[in-house]
Amino acid sequence: MSVVAVVLAPEGTPGSGVDELMGCAVEAARATGGELLALVLAGTERTALAPTAERLWRLGARRVFAAADPALRDSDAGALVAALAGLVPETGASVAVLDGDPLGAQVGPRLAMRLGAASVTEVVEVRGVDGQILWVRPIYGGKAMAAVRARRPRTVAVVRPRVFRAPAAMQEGPVPADAVVHLSLPAGALGGARPRVVERRAGSSEGQKLEDARVIVSGGRGVGGPEGFEALRRLAEVLGGAVGASRAAVDAGWAPAHLQIGQTGKIVAPDLYVAVGISGASQHLAGVSGARHVVAINKDPEAPIFRAAELGLVEDYRKVLPLLTDRLAQALGRGGDAARAS
């Protein structure tokens, strides 16, 4: 059972989750004993795909299928689905794995429907049992995990971002000439009455994307107001991280909507998640279940967030956060006196 890692690059270059996607694909291929393949679909010229194809080959793909057309740059997810519905069968793979970034989360289930395949989303672990794959994913808002076995001949799986480790470089030397196979887009993939991008505008967000951040300092209703987020921002700067917010803080107007984390906001998986003044409602915890380490600061000792935290501090954040920020700044050599900057 061959496994193909599907890399979407409508802007011409792949997103930041490619290595982790390949990590999942490597585990899936090992689980089945099948061949590991990769498929790149890019909105660029064919000649521009060489670096991406080489990178995927070095990460373990025996063959890299590449399809490129500059017209894909202004296409929506529907055009990518139409193209992949023709391209994935050409690879001969029974399992297609996509990164769970916003684009992949749109394309994966729709591709599964077009292919008549089983659809599995938010995959956080791959297990091999008797030559078959068990896909592990969160259910009930992250309160439990389910191991899912696909019952259809083909499967399309979408991987939760920043969960899998990137594989070590597995292949060295020159890329064999027959390792990269260029494919043409299926006829009609770019036609039809589909939505078309007519204008692009840069977003208003600054700093790191929450989905990519390895450290997130997040605030909730317990922060007490928008001024409290300034203390969070300083700690995030010291740790080289990003600032997030709970829905309660966003609804109160203390933080912009693009910082919202949780079931109705961003799904994040940082190495360290510092929850400040966040009660820990299940909807919020569903968005941070992929965090490797959780630290909570809250005045309420009964706050549910402490059940999800490895380290909890029952205290007013106004007393401890400036001291913590200052000590970390001195220890890390990043300016010091961050607390007293206020």
Tab-separated table of C-alpha atoms in Angstrom:
chain	number	residue	atom	x	y	z
A	1	MET	CA	0.000	0.000	0.000
A	2	SER	CA	1.797	3.098	-1.250
A	3	VAL	CA	1.515	6.411	0.573
A	4	VAL	CA	1.763	9.791	-1.159
A	5	ALA	CA	2.436	13.040	0.680
A	6	VAL	CA	0.494	15.758	-1.142
A	7	VAL	CA	2.237	19.139	-1.024
A	8	LEU	CA	0.138	22.145	-2.040
A	9	ALA	CA	1.964	25.240	-3.221
A	10	PRO	CA	-0.447	27.457	-5.153
A	11	GLU	CA	1.767	30.451	-4.365
A	12	GLY	CA	4.758	28.653	-5.834
A	13	THR	CA	6.504	27.534	-2.643
A	14	PRO	CA	5.303	24.961	-0.082
A	15	GLY	CA	4.155	25.974	3.388
A	16	SER	CA	6.147	25.498	6.575
A	17	GLY	CA	4.540	22.149	7.412
A	18	VAL	CA	6.159	20.119	4.632
A	19	ASP	CA	8.761	18.393	6.810
A	20	GLU	CA	6.144	17.406	9.415
A	21	LEU	CA	3.834	16.174	6.655
A	22	MET	CA	6.662	13.969	5.419
A	23	GLY	CA	7.154	12.750	9.003
A	24	CYS	CA	3.560	11.476	9.043
A	25	ALA	CA	3.866	9.997	5.549
A	26	VAL	CA	7.051	8.139	6.545
A	27	GLU	CA	5.254	6.580	9.530
A	28	ALA	CA	2.250	5.636	7.373
A	29	ALA	CA	4.466	3.987	4.775
A	30	ARG	CA	6.311	2.064	7.483
A	31	ALA	CA	2.995	0.929	8.969
A	32	THR	CA	1.965	-0.670	5.696
A	33	GLY	CA	5.382	-1.630	4.369
A	34	GLY	CA	4.507	0.310	1.231
A	35	GLU	CA	6.382	2.771	-0.936
A	36	LEU	CA	6.634	6.425	0.092
A	37	LEU	CA	5.825	8.912	-2.666
A	38	ALA	CA	5.276	12.660	-2.879
A	39	LEU	CA	3.097	14.803	-5.117
A	40	VAL	CA	3.670	18.547	-5.537
A	41	LEU	CA	0.983	20.755	-7.025
A	42	ALA	CA	2.267	24.272	-7.549
A	43	GLY	CA	1.201	27.507	-9.150
A	44	THR	CA	4.521	28.106	-10.828
A	45	GLU	CA	6.607	27.048	-13.790
A	46	ARG	CA	7.791	23.453	-13.892
A	47	THR	CA	11.439	24.479	-13.735
A	48	ALA	CA	10.862	26.160	-10.339
A	49	LEU	CA	9.892	22.862	-8.696
A	50	ALA	CA	13.384	21.329	-8.674
A	51	PRO	CA	14.356	22.473	-5.112
A	52	THR	CA	11.080	21.230	-3.634
A	53	ALA	CA	11.310	17.912	-5.467
A	54	GLU	CA	14.886	17.385	-4.242
A	55	ARG	CA	13.884	18.231	-0.663
A	56	LEU	CA	11.049	15.680	-0.726
A	57	TRP	CA	13.301	13.023	-2.227
A	58	ARG	CA	15.919	13.575	0.496
A	59	LEU	CA	13.193	13.257	3.147
A	60	GLY	CA	12.434	9.765	1.912
A	61	ALA	CA	10.124	9.932	-1.117
A	62	ARG	CA	11.167	7.228	-3.588
A	63	ARG	CA	9.514	9.174	-6.379
A	64	VAL	CA	8.273	12.747	-6.541
A	65	PHE	CA	5.398	13.544	-8.878
A	66	ALA	CA	5.309	17.207	-9.829
A	67	ALA	CA	2.549	19.171	-11.532
A	68	ALA	CA	2.836	22.907	-12.071
A	69	ASP	CA	0.888	25.608	-13.816
A	70	PRO	CA	1.113	29.358	-13.110
A	71	ALA	CA	-2.678	29.538	-13.519
A	72	LEU	CA	-3.077	27.671	-10.207
A	73	ARG	CA	-1.829	30.764	-8.399
A	74	ASP	CA	-5.174	32.497	-8.811
A	75	SER	CA	-7.300	29.429	-8.231
A	76	ASP	CA	-9.333	28.425	-5.203
A	77	ALA	CA	-9.430	25.127	-3.304
A	78	GLY	CA	-11.977	23.769	-5.782
A	79	ALA	CA	-9.477	23.953	-8.643
A	80	LEU	CA	-6.831	22.190	-6.542
A	81	VAL	CA	-9.317	19.430	-5.690
A	82	ALA	CA	-10.186	19.022	-9.366
A	83	ALA	CA	-6.507	18.744	-10.274
A	84	LEU	CA	-5.671	16.311	-7.444
A	85	ALA	CA	-8.664	14.111	-8.293
A	86	GLY	CA	-6.865	13.331	-11.540
A	87	LEU	CA	-3.279	13.401	-10.254
A	88	VAL	CA	-3.472	11.263	-7.102
A	89	PRO	CA	-4.663	8.141	-8.987
A	90	GLU	CA	-1.719	8.590	-11.396
A	91	THR	CA	0.693	8.069	-8.491
A	92	GLY	CA	-0.822	4.649	-7.784
A	93	ALA	CA	-0.981	5.425	-4.043
A	94	SER	CA	-3.786	4.095	-1.864
A	95	VAL	CA	-3.188	6.654	0.872
A	96	ALA	CA	-2.876	10.413	0.353
A	97	VAL	CA	-1.715	12.581	3.264
A	98	LEU	CA	-2.105	16.375	3.361
A	99	ASP	CA	-0.916	19.029	5.785
A	100	GLY	CA	-3.733	20.388	7.958
A	101	ASP	CA	-3.061	24.079	7.312
A	102	PRO	CA	-6.142	26.134	6.309
A	103	LEU	CA	-5.772	25.164	2.642
A	104	GLY	CA	-5.125	21.476	3.292
A	105	ALA	CA	-8.073	21.336	5.711
A	106	GLN	CA	-10.301	22.582	2.894
A	107	VAL	CA	-8.888	20.370	0.170
A	108	GLY	CA	-8.545	17.035	2.019
A	109	PRO	CA	-12.197	16.136	2.732
A	110	ARG	CA	-13.326	17.427	-0.667
A	111	LEU	CA	-10.649	15.360	-2.384
A	112	ALA	CA	-11.786	12.293	-0.445
A	113	MET	CA	-15.332	12.835	-1.680
A	114	ARG	CA	-14.178	13.201	-5.294
A	115	LEU	CA	-12.119	10.004	-5.070
A	116	GLY	CA	-14.741	8.027	-3.155
A	117	ALA	CA	-12.117	7.606	-0.450
A	118	ALA	CA	-12.266	7.435	3.320
A	119	SER	CA	-11.625	10.823	4.933
A	120	VAL	CA	-9.690	11.190	8.185
A	121	THR	CA	-8.888	14.620	9.615
A	122	GLU	CA	-6.770	16.037	12.460
A	123	VAL	CA	-4.468	13.025	12.524
A	124	VAL	CA	-2.029	13.195	15.443
A	125	GLU	CA	-0.573	9.683	15.401
A	126	VAL	CA	-0.146	6.759	13.017
A	127	ARG	CA	-0.101	3.145	14.191
A	128	GLY	CA	0.536	0.035	12.151
A	129	VAL	CA	-1.537	-3.061	12.921
A	130	ASP	CA	-1.306	-6.171	10.729
A	131	GLY	CA	-0.112	-4.132	7.759
A	132	GLN	CA	-2.935	-1.622	8.077
A	133	ILE	CA	-2.981	1.917	9.391
A	134	LEU	CA	-4.784	3.098	12.487
A	135	TRP	CA	-5.209	6.868	12.333
A	136	VAL	CA	-5.366	8.459	15.782
A	137	ARG	CA	-7.348	11.706	16.043
A	138	PRO	CA	-9.010	13.731	18.829
A	139	ILE	CA	-12.755	13.484	19.418
A	140	TYR	CA	-15.242	15.160	21.758
A	141	GLY	CA	-13.390	18.457	21.542
A	142	GLY	CA	-10.068	16.868	22.398
A	143	LYS	CA	-11.280	15.091	25.536
A	144	ALA	CA	-10.628	11.658	24.048
A	145	MET	CA	-8.635	10.077	21.235
A	146	ALA	CA	-10.004	7.668	18.650
A	147	ALA	CA	-8.049	5.143	16.557
A	148	VAL	CA	-9.732	4.966	13.155
A	149	ARG	CA	-9.300	2.232	10.522
A	150	ALA	CA	-10.372	3.163	6.998
A	151	ARG	CA	-12.632	0.629	5.308
A	152	ARG	CA	-12.346	1.917	1.754
A	153	PRO	CA	-9.613	1.027	-0.756
A	154	ARG	CA	-8.317	4.600	-0.769
A	155	THR	CA	-7.822	7.024	2.132
A	156	VAL	CA	-7.238	10.773	2.285
A	157	ALA	CA	-5.810	11.849	5.649
A	158	VAL	CA	-5.261	15.410	6.863
A	159	VAL	CA	-2.538	15.857	9.472
A	160	ARG	CA	-2.893	18.239	12.411
A	161	PRO	CA	-0.127	20.875	12.043
A	162	ARG	CA	3.024	20.737	14.176
A	163	VAL	CA	2.349	17.326	15.655
A	164	PHE	CA	4.676	15.039	13.720
A	165	ARG	CA	8.442	15.324	13.815
A	166	ALA	CA	10.288	15.984	10.598
A	167	PRO	CA	12.140	12.881	9.423
A	168	ALA	CA	15.899	12.947	9.365
A	169	ALA	CA	17.403	13.245	5.914
A	170	MET	CA	17.103	9.722	4.546
A	171	GLN	CA	18.621	9.850	1.079
A	172	GLU	CA	21.901	11.427	0.028
A	173	GLY	CA	23.771	12.032	-3.168
A	174	PRO	CA	22.447	13.210	-6.532
A	175	VAL	CA	18.734	12.835	-7.147
A	176	PRO	CA	18.223	10.002	-9.685
A	177	ALA	CA	16.880	11.176	-13.001
A	178	ASP	CA	13.860	8.897	-12.768
A	179	ALA	CA	12.997	9.972	-9.202
A	180	VAL	CA	11.082	13.046	-10.372
A	181	VAL	CA	8.071	12.499	-12.635
A	182	HIS	CA	6.413	15.521	-14.187
A	183	LEU	CA	2.670	15.270	-14.677
A	184	SER	CA	0.272	17.395	-16.663
A	185	LEU	CA	-2.825	18.835	-15.072
A	186	PRO	CA	-5.992	16.911	-15.941
A	187	ALA	CA	-8.020	18.391	-18.764
A	188	GLY	CA	-10.552	20.858	-17.422
A	189	ALA	CA	-8.916	21.165	-14.003
A	190	LEU	CA	-8.633	24.923	-14.387
A	191	GLY	CA	-11.837	25.441	-16.336
A	192	GLY	CA	-15.464	25.609	-15.312
A	193	ALA	CA	-17.364	28.257	-13.419
A	194	ARG	CA	-15.275	28.274	-10.250
A	195	PRO	CA	-14.500	31.204	-7.975
A	196	ARG	CA	-11.389	33.066	-9.071
A	197	VAL	CA	-9.070	35.224	-6.985
A	198	VAL	CA	-9.278	38.773	-8.328
A	199	GLU	CA	-7.307	40.586	-5.625
A	200	ARG	CA	-4.905	39.797	-2.807
A	201	ARG	CA	-4.519	41.924	0.313
A	202	ALA	CA	-2.017	41.395	3.083
A	203	GLY	CA	-3.503	40.532	6.458
A	204	SER	CA	-3.255	42.881	9.405
A	205	SER	CA	-1.575	40.357	11.698
A	206	GLU	CA	2.000	40.989	12.866
A	207	GLY	CA	4.756	38.726	14.124
A	208	GLN	CA	4.691	34.958	14.078
A	209	LYS	CA	1.693	32.991	12.917
A	210	LEU	CA	0.129	31.155	15.834
A	211	GLU	CA	0.056	27.949	13.802
A	212	ASP	CA	3.853	28.108	13.375
A	213	ALA	CA	4.839	29.377	16.834
A	214	ARG	CA	6.810	27.060	19.097
A	215	VAL	CA	5.954	29.175	22.151
A	216	ILE	CA	2.580	30.856	22.744
A	217	VAL	CA	1.662	33.090	25.672
A	218	SER	CA	-2.108	33.341	25.740
A	219	GLY	CA	-4.511	35.424	27.803
A	220	GLY	CA	-8.116	35.017	28.850
A	221	ARG	CA	-10.782	36.845	30.782
A	222	GLY	CA	-8.609	36.723	33.903
A	223	VAL	CA	-6.153	39.149	32.292
A	224	GLY	CA	-8.696	41.828	33.130
A	225	GLY	CA	-8.426	44.080	30.098
A	226	PRO	CA	-6.464	44.919	26.959
A	227	GLU	CA	-3.639	46.445	29.002
A	228	GLY	CA	-2.927	43.014	30.451
A	229	PHE	CA	-1.900	41.726	27.044
A	230	GLU	CA	1.098	44.049	27.093
A	231	ALA	CA	2.625	41.922	29.879
A	232	LEU	CA	1.913	38.810	27.831
A	233	ARG	CA	3.526	40.363	24.782
A	234	ARG	CA	6.736	41.087	26.721
A	235	LEU	CA	6.961	37.521	27.963
A	236	ALA	CA	6.328	36.230	24.433
A	237	GLU	CA	9.135	38.447	23.126
A	238	VAL	CA	11.564	37.107	25.718
A	239	LEU	CA	10.652	33.526	24.832
A	240	GLY	CA	10.664	34.182	21.085
A	241	GLY	CA	7.009	33.286	20.869
A	242	ALA	CA	3.616	34.640	19.858
A	243	VAL	CA	0.624	35.993	21.765
A	244	GLY	CA	-2.758	34.272	21.680
A	245	ALA	CA	-6.121	34.789	23.331
A	246	SER	CA	-9.168	32.887	24.484
A	247	ARG	CA	-12.559	33.503	22.947
A	248	ALA	CA	-13.656	35.361	26.088
A	249	ALA	CA	-10.822	37.860	25.679
A	250	VAL	CA	-11.557	38.311	21.983
A	251	ASP	CA	-15.289	38.726	22.561
A	252	ALA	CA	-14.480	41.385	25.169
A	253	GLY	CA	-12.487	43.287	22.560
A	254	TRP	CA	-9.185	42.909	24.413
A	255	ALA	CA	-7.457	41.038	21.578
A	256	PRO	CA	-8.043	40.850	17.807
A	257	ALA	CA	-9.952	37.895	16.377
A	258	HIS	CA	-6.948	36.479	14.514
A	259	LEU	CA	-5.344	35.687	17.908
A	260	GLN	CA	-8.254	33.545	19.084
A	261	ILE	CA	-7.307	29.976	19.984
A	262	GLY	CA	-9.783	27.173	20.489
A	263	GLN	CA	-12.504	25.215	18.771
A	264	THR	CA	-13.823	28.344	17.054
A	265	GLY	CA	-10.373	29.871	16.529
A	266	LYS	CA	-6.886	28.630	15.683
A	267	ILE	CA	-5.772	25.069	16.375
A	268	VAL	CA	-2.199	25.284	17.658
A	269	ALA	CA	0.501	22.832	18.665
A	270	PRO	CA	3.398	24.764	20.233
A	271	ASP	CA	6.185	23.217	22.257
A	272	LEU	CA	5.175	25.471	25.175
A	273	TYR	CA	1.757	27.011	25.847
A	274	VAL	CA	1.526	29.522	28.703
A	275	ALA	CA	-2.117	30.135	29.659
A	276	VAL	CA	-2.588	33.309	31.693
A	277	GLY	CA	-5.974	34.017	33.243
A	278	ILE	CA	-7.603	31.326	31.106
A	279	SER	CA	-10.170	29.147	32.849
A	280	GLY	CA	-9.697	26.191	30.510
A	281	ALA	CA	-13.112	25.635	28.957
A	282	SER	CA	-13.283	22.515	26.795
A	283	GLN	CA	-13.689	24.663	23.658
A	284	HIS	CA	-10.374	26.361	24.389
A	285	LEU	CA	-8.547	23.175	25.341
A	286	ALA	CA	-9.660	21.623	22.035
A	287	GLY	CA	-7.446	24.162	20.305
A	288	VAL	CA	-4.334	23.459	22.368
A	289	SER	CA	-4.497	19.696	22.789
A	290	GLY	CA	-1.464	19.411	20.506
A	291	ALA	CA	0.747	21.510	22.823
A	292	ARG	CA	3.672	19.526	24.188
A	293	HIS	CA	3.865	21.416	27.478
A	294	VAL	CA	1.232	23.609	29.171
A	295	VAL	CA	1.886	26.080	31.974
A	296	ALA	CA	-1.091	27.799	33.646
A	297	ILE	CA	-1.281	30.947	35.809
A	298	ASN	CA	-4.661	31.616	37.353
A	299	LYS	CA	-6.024	32.965	40.624
A	300	ASP	CA	-8.764	30.325	40.747
A	301	PRO	CA	-7.388	27.035	42.105
A	302	GLU	CA	-10.450	25.234	40.713
A	303	ALA	CA	-9.896	26.436	37.150
A	304	PRO	CA	-10.063	23.474	34.706
A	305	ILE	CA	-6.903	24.682	32.989
A	306	PHE	CA	-4.863	23.196	35.840
A	307	ARG	CA	-6.031	19.705	34.885
A	308	ALA	CA	-4.439	20.183	31.457
A	309	ALA	CA	-1.260	21.851	32.730
A	310	GLU	CA	2.029	20.203	33.668
A	311	LEU	CA	2.884	23.211	35.797
A	312	GLY	CA	0.323	25.451	37.467
A	313	LEU	CA	0.659	28.582	39.539
A	314	VAL	CA	-2.294	29.808	41.636
A	315	GLU	CA	-1.578	33.511	41.790
A	316	ASP	CA	-2.480	36.876	40.316
A	317	TYR	CA	-0.542	37.111	37.074
A	318	ARG	CA	0.158	40.786	37.770
A	319	LYS	CA	2.412	39.724	40.633
A	320	VAL	CA	4.282	36.902	38.968
A	321	LEU	CA	4.411	37.600	35.255
A	322	PRO	CA	6.716	40.668	35.419
A	323	LEU	CA	9.089	38.813	37.744
A	324	LEU	CA	9.022	35.710	35.576
A	325	THR	CA	9.614	37.777	32.443
A	326	ASP	CA	12.533	39.613	34.012
A	327	ARG	CA	14.205	36.450	35.311
A	328	LEU	CA	13.794	34.697	31.974
A	329	ALA	CA	15.143	37.716	30.124
A	330	GLN	CA	18.254	37.705	32.312
A	331	ALA	CA	18.687	33.945	32.049
A	332	LEU	CA	18.299	33.976	28.280
A	333	GLY	CA	20.337	37.136	27.812
A	334	ARG	CA	17.497	38.956	26.121
A	335	GLY	CA	17.541	42.415	27.569
A	336	GLY	CA	16.670	41.940	31.221
A	337	ASP	CA	14.421	44.204	33.229
A	338	ALA	CA	11.588	43.329	30.890
A	339	ALA	CA	9.239	43.505	33.823
A	340	ARG	CA	10.354	46.949	34.789
A	341	ALA	CA	9.925	48.194	31.229
A	342	SER	CA	6.319	48.846	32.112
